[in-house]
XYZ file of C-alpha atoms in Angstrom:
352
model
C 0.203 -0.086 0.067
C 1.071 3.427 -0.691
C 1.436 6.457 1.096
C 1.047 10.237 0.374
C 2.383 12.915 2.499
C -0.924 14.756 2.374
C -1.981 11.737 4.894
C 1.100 12.239 7.319
C -0.230 13.308 10.922
C 2.850 13.756 13.144
C 1.729 14.400 16.854
C 3.918 14.339 19.905
C 1.753 13.411 22.557
C 3.840 15.014 25.785
C 2.847 15.469 29.059
C 3.002 19.202 28.854
C 2.145 19.922 25.577
C 0.548 18.230 22.578
C 1.973 19.440 19.247
C 1.015 17.804 15.716
C 1.972 18.808 11.890
C -0.122 17.461 8.839
C 0.528 16.953 5.384
C -2.392 18.931 4.339
C -0.853 22.028 5.922
C -2.400 22.078 9.374
C -0.311 22.470 12.565
C -0.848 23.522 16.093
C -0.649 22.494 19.833
C -2.163 22.946 23.080
C -1.371 22.305 26.963
C -2.105 18.159 27.437
C -4.711 19.119 30.428
C -8.105 17.637 29.982
C -11.188 17.925 32.233
C -14.356 16.600 31.810
C -17.281 19.106 31.269
C -20.471 18.649 32.750
C -22.150 22.000 32.325
C -24.142 24.028 29.622
C -22.041 25.468 26.795
C -24.698 28.530 27.502
C -24.069 28.501 31.179
C -20.390 27.678 32.537
C -19.374 26.515 28.706
C -19.475 30.077 27.469
C -16.783 31.417 25.503
C -14.989 28.109 26.432
C -14.362 25.321 23.602
C -16.019 22.021 24.211
C -14.696 18.738 22.925
C -17.345 15.585 22.512
C -16.424 12.302 21.643
C -18.743 10.359 19.637
C -19.858 8.537 22.726
C -21.184 11.767 24.238
C -18.494 12.698 26.717
C -17.455 16.136 26.880
C -14.082 17.527 27.785
C -12.357 20.850 28.075
C -8.903 20.688 26.465
C -5.695 22.608 26.672
C -5.917 26.300 28.702
C -9.897 25.852 28.686
C -9.875 23.713 31.684
C -7.567 25.151 34.363
C -10.475 26.134 35.894
C -12.083 22.855 35.925
C -9.180 21.558 38.583
C -6.833 19.773 35.420
C -3.704 19.086 37.487
C -0.183 18.189 36.501
C -0.272 14.831 34.159
C 1.132 11.634 35.890
C 5.018 11.733 34.004
C 4.970 7.584 34.435
C 3.712 5.145 32.029
C 0.062 5.050 33.008
C -0.604 8.680 31.078
C -0.097 6.592 27.596
C -2.633 4.435 28.556
C -5.160 6.818 30.252
C -8.346 8.965 28.445
C -6.431 12.151 29.146
C -4.035 11.003 26.331
C -6.938 9.588 24.068
C -8.482 12.835 24.008
C -5.434 14.939 23.105
C -4.847 12.395 20.432
C -8.420 12.285 18.993
C -8.314 16.628 19.543
C -5.281 16.382 17.417
C -6.608 14.050 14.571
C -10.400 15.995 14.473
C -8.022 19.635 14.263
C -6.151 18.079 10.961
C -9.213 16.540 9.545
C -7.231 13.862 7.497
C -9.988 10.758 7.290
C -7.134 8.118 6.514
C -4.232 9.450 8.239
C -0.603 7.734 8.425
C -0.083 8.685 12.112
C 3.900 8.617 13.473
C 4.161 9.765 17.209
C 6.443 8.249 19.939
C 6.711 7.197 23.346
C 9.857 7.648 25.990
C 12.578 5.198 25.876
C 11.765 4.204 29.674
C 8.405 2.756 28.295
C 8.886 1.971 24.949
C 9.830 -1.627 24.609
C 6.899 -2.731 27.289
C 4.415 -0.198 25.932
C 4.939 0.163 22.198
C 2.667 -2.666 20.487
C -0.198 -2.068 23.124
C -0.199 1.928 22.177
C 0.219 1.325 18.523
C -3.210 -1.022 18.932
C -4.910 1.919 21.437
C -4.218 4.803 18.973
C -5.517 2.691 16.245
C -8.544 1.816 18.063
C -9.180 5.189 18.982
C -8.957 6.621 15.840
C -11.341 3.846 14.569
C -13.893 4.567 17.148
C -14.188 8.566 15.912
C -14.572 7.504 12.485
C -11.024 7.433 11.174
C -9.285 5.204 9.297
C -5.727 4.632 9.863
C -3.561 4.115 6.958
C -1.034 3.300 9.298
C 0.077 4.146 12.695
C 3.999 4.012 13.525
C 5.171 4.822 17.551
C 9.172 5.345 17.593
C 11.123 6.252 20.560
C 10.815 9.719 21.553
C 14.415 10.603 20.862
C 14.076 9.913 17.287
C 12.389 13.036 16.373
C 15.138 15.571 17.013
C 17.323 13.342 14.914
C 14.989 14.439 11.869
C 14.547 18.224 13.045
C 15.048 20.303 10.115
C 15.290 23.454 12.307
C 18.387 22.046 13.821
C 21.117 24.964 14.445
C 25.096 24.980 15.267
C 26.377 27.182 17.585
C 26.562 30.136 15.043
C 22.775 29.890 14.669
C 23.387 28.687 11.455
C 20.895 25.659 9.769
C 22.463 22.573 9.502
C 22.564 20.164 6.383
C 20.702 16.982 7.017
C 23.535 15.313 5.484
C 25.475 16.473 8.437
C 24.429 13.374 10.908
C 24.893 10.749 8.203
C 28.411 10.700 9.267
C 30.001 9.715 12.482
C 28.570 9.663 16.040
C 26.272 12.211 17.244
C 24.112 11.951 20.595
C 20.531 13.347 21.501
C 19.235 14.036 24.716
C 15.699 15.641 25.110
C 14.320 16.975 28.443
C 10.433 17.244 28.051
C 7.995 17.853 30.671
C 8.111 14.572 32.921
C 10.571 12.319 30.694
C 14.099 12.727 29.865
C 15.455 10.724 26.530
C 18.685 9.823 25.181
C 20.057 7.802 22.351
C 22.624 8.271 19.667
C 22.883 7.965 15.567
C 25.996 6.054 14.241
C 26.862 6.620 10.238
C 23.091 7.513 10.007
C 21.835 4.317 11.731
C 19.838 3.827 15.042
C 21.894 2.514 17.591
C 21.055 0.484 20.769
C 22.600 2.935 23.108
C 20.082 4.826 24.759
C 18.721 5.671 28.097
C 15.483 7.217 29.806
C 14.057 8.113 33.050
C 11.167 9.961 34.589
C 12.250 13.470 35.522
C 11.475 16.668 33.553
C 11.008 20.525 33.144
C 7.771 20.109 36.066
C 10.227 19.117 38.173
C 11.852 22.323 37.492
C 8.420 24.399 37.819
C 7.703 22.581 41.327
C 11.411 23.790 42.598
C 10.703 27.096 41.302
C 7.514 27.608 42.937
C 9.016 26.650 46.096
C 11.915 29.128 45.997
C 9.526 31.895 44.744
C 8.198 31.546 47.957
C 10.850 31.891 50.081
C 12.156 35.070 48.604
C 14.971 35.577 51.043
C 16.251 31.892 50.480
C 16.584 32.355 47.004
C 18.594 35.293 47.172
C 21.010 34.099 49.025
C 21.628 31.645 46.197
C 22.022 34.575 43.458
C 25.421 36.731 43.222
C 24.591 39.770 41.365
C 22.423 42.357 43.518
C 21.056 43.365 40.301
C 19.307 39.968 39.760
C 18.231 39.563 43.108
C 14.469 39.662 43.681
C 13.054 43.001 45.375
C 12.506 42.863 49.180
C 9.173 43.438 48.647
C 8.503 40.284 46.523
C 5.769 37.730 47.599
C 3.681 35.708 45.442
C -0.187 35.956 45.055
C -2.830 33.256 45.985
C -3.275 31.950 42.079
C 0.519 31.425 41.696
C 0.714 27.875 40.860
C 3.529 25.548 39.028
C 1.349 26.392 35.507
C 2.421 29.771 36.257
C 5.986 29.006 36.463
C 5.764 27.692 32.938
C 4.040 30.596 31.780
C 6.885 32.767 33.301
C 9.284 30.773 32.047
C 8.173 30.748 28.279
C 7.710 34.659 28.700
C 10.996 35.260 30.138
C 10.046 37.504 33.005
C 7.846 37.633 36.129
C 5.543 40.917 36.244
C 6.070 42.801 39.465
C 4.749 45.993 39.829
C 4.194 46.947 36.309
C 7.870 45.865 35.963
C 9.412 43.051 34.703
C 11.813 40.953 36.434
C 14.418 38.570 34.514
C 13.574 34.932 35.636
C 16.188 33.407 33.501
C 18.569 35.374 36.026
C 16.635 34.897 38.791
C 16.696 31.661 38.329
C 20.158 30.690 37.328
C 21.093 28.341 40.798
C 18.000 26.340 40.119
C 18.800 26.082 36.085
C 22.266 24.701 37.301
C 20.948 22.603 39.598
C 18.211 21.320 37.534
C 21.176 20.490 34.977
C 23.205 18.657 37.510
C 20.382 16.489 38.216
C 19.783 15.557 35.042
C 22.901 15.460 32.020
C 25.615 13.689 34.351
C 23.269 10.763 34.950
C 22.048 10.345 31.356
C 25.508 11.326 30.122
C 27.105 8.858 32.068
C 24.510 5.987 31.403
C 24.948 6.233 27.455
C 28.464 7.694 26.864
C 30.507 8.107 29.929
C 31.865 11.183 28.346
C 31.016 13.510 25.411
C 33.998 14.126 24.177
C 34.407 11.520 21.257
C 31.054 12.400 19.695
C 31.144 14.471 16.670
C 28.289 16.510 18.191
C 24.968 15.993 20.628
C 21.671 17.299 19.544
C 19.403 18.939 22.613
C 15.913 19.304 22.265
C 12.927 19.827 24.658
C 11.430 22.465 26.671
C 14.097 21.731 29.550
C 16.896 22.575 27.147
C 15.432 26.086 26.660
C 15.326 26.424 30.500
C 18.890 25.375 30.865
C 20.593 27.235 28.497
C 23.603 26.907 25.813
C 26.069 28.321 28.743
C 25.037 25.931 31.105
C 24.706 22.931 28.608
C 28.341 23.634 28.177
C 29.338 22.976 31.215
C 28.444 19.393 31.025
C 28.149 18.737 26.707
C 31.687 18.868 25.704
C 31.232 18.851 21.946
C 29.229 20.674 19.330
C 25.524 21.163 20.625
C 23.074 21.409 17.900
C 19.875 23.067 19.139
C 16.718 24.602 17.419
C 15.341 28.339 18.232
C 12.393 26.466 19.913
C 13.539 22.853 21.095
C 10.043 22.142 22.385
C 8.871 21.405 18.751
C 11.619 19.365 17.836
C 10.341 15.997 18.322
C 7.055 16.921 16.074
C 9.336 18.870 13.370
C 11.062 15.262 13.249
C 8.477 13.071 13.383
C 6.966 14.949 10.110
C 10.307 14.519 8.464
C 10.475 10.885 9.657
C 7.255 10.437 8.144
C 8.044 12.392 4.925
C 11.466 10.773 4.038
C 11.477 7.495 5.837
C 7.958 5.742 5.366
C 6.295 8.135 2.108
C 9.341 8.644 0.121
C 10.851 5.142 0.828
C 7.437 3.535 0.293
C 7.347 5.325 -3.379
C 10.863 4.318 -4.071
C 9.947 0.465 -3.339
C 6.770 0.827 -5.827
C 8.758 2.322 -8.393
C 11.615 -0.373 -8.553
C 8.829 -3.133 -9.063
C 7.041 -1.124 -11.669
């Protein structure tokens, strides 16, 4: 059976954000939050996007469901069997609107071997129940996405040619919302050397929230006086982990009409976050990064850590996109386009 590029639906079903890119040109992302909605659209549902499945169940998805008490997602394997991920997945398919999709997504390294077959089966069943006719469902290692990201940049900010990683040994580390994944590619081929565990950006957000609630203690860790929190600084009652995410993404804390540089304020915590993850990952896969041609880094965690801190742990060339949080979904799309669609067309051309 042949596939067309127009059928591709690449989805990153992350613990923090769900992102998709499709062959029909549609793309988007939303927070991986799901809450059951029991109200009427004319009342509590006013100005809120109600998502309804064919079985009649109604949900709020993404930012719309914060008020419904949607908390942090599980960062263990149960997330990939949950009703929440089913809703997030179906919403992506609905947004795209391709009836016979070629679905490409991923699983964290930690759960891949034990959950891949079941996850593929579940995705196909969920799609079919909602009226879709999947042409194929492909589940990759999560870290495979960044290897195919067409927007990777070198340390000078220049886009790297795809052929760069076709020769030599390159590592890849992805720090997502709830999991960290690492692997490598050698002469353009996959490798069995890989590692993953349940720790990610959500852990940083929790620590940042706790530290901001105790400004004096945090200030004692900050070197420059100009980067310290004001003596009057205090969190309000509505501040939570999701606020930390929003502040890190925008780069500042709003305070009395001014903007406090959250990257400078949080530097001691960013250094600590890197120390909790990178040495363990590097030691488990390589022992040292010295002999790698380069390291591809991806995920929202890399944006938080920043290149200056990364270079304290990664002693080779670093390749990272401007927005590393979308490296996985961009890579999944390119993988589907070059390794599935194009490869299938080439095989059929040879046969004919």
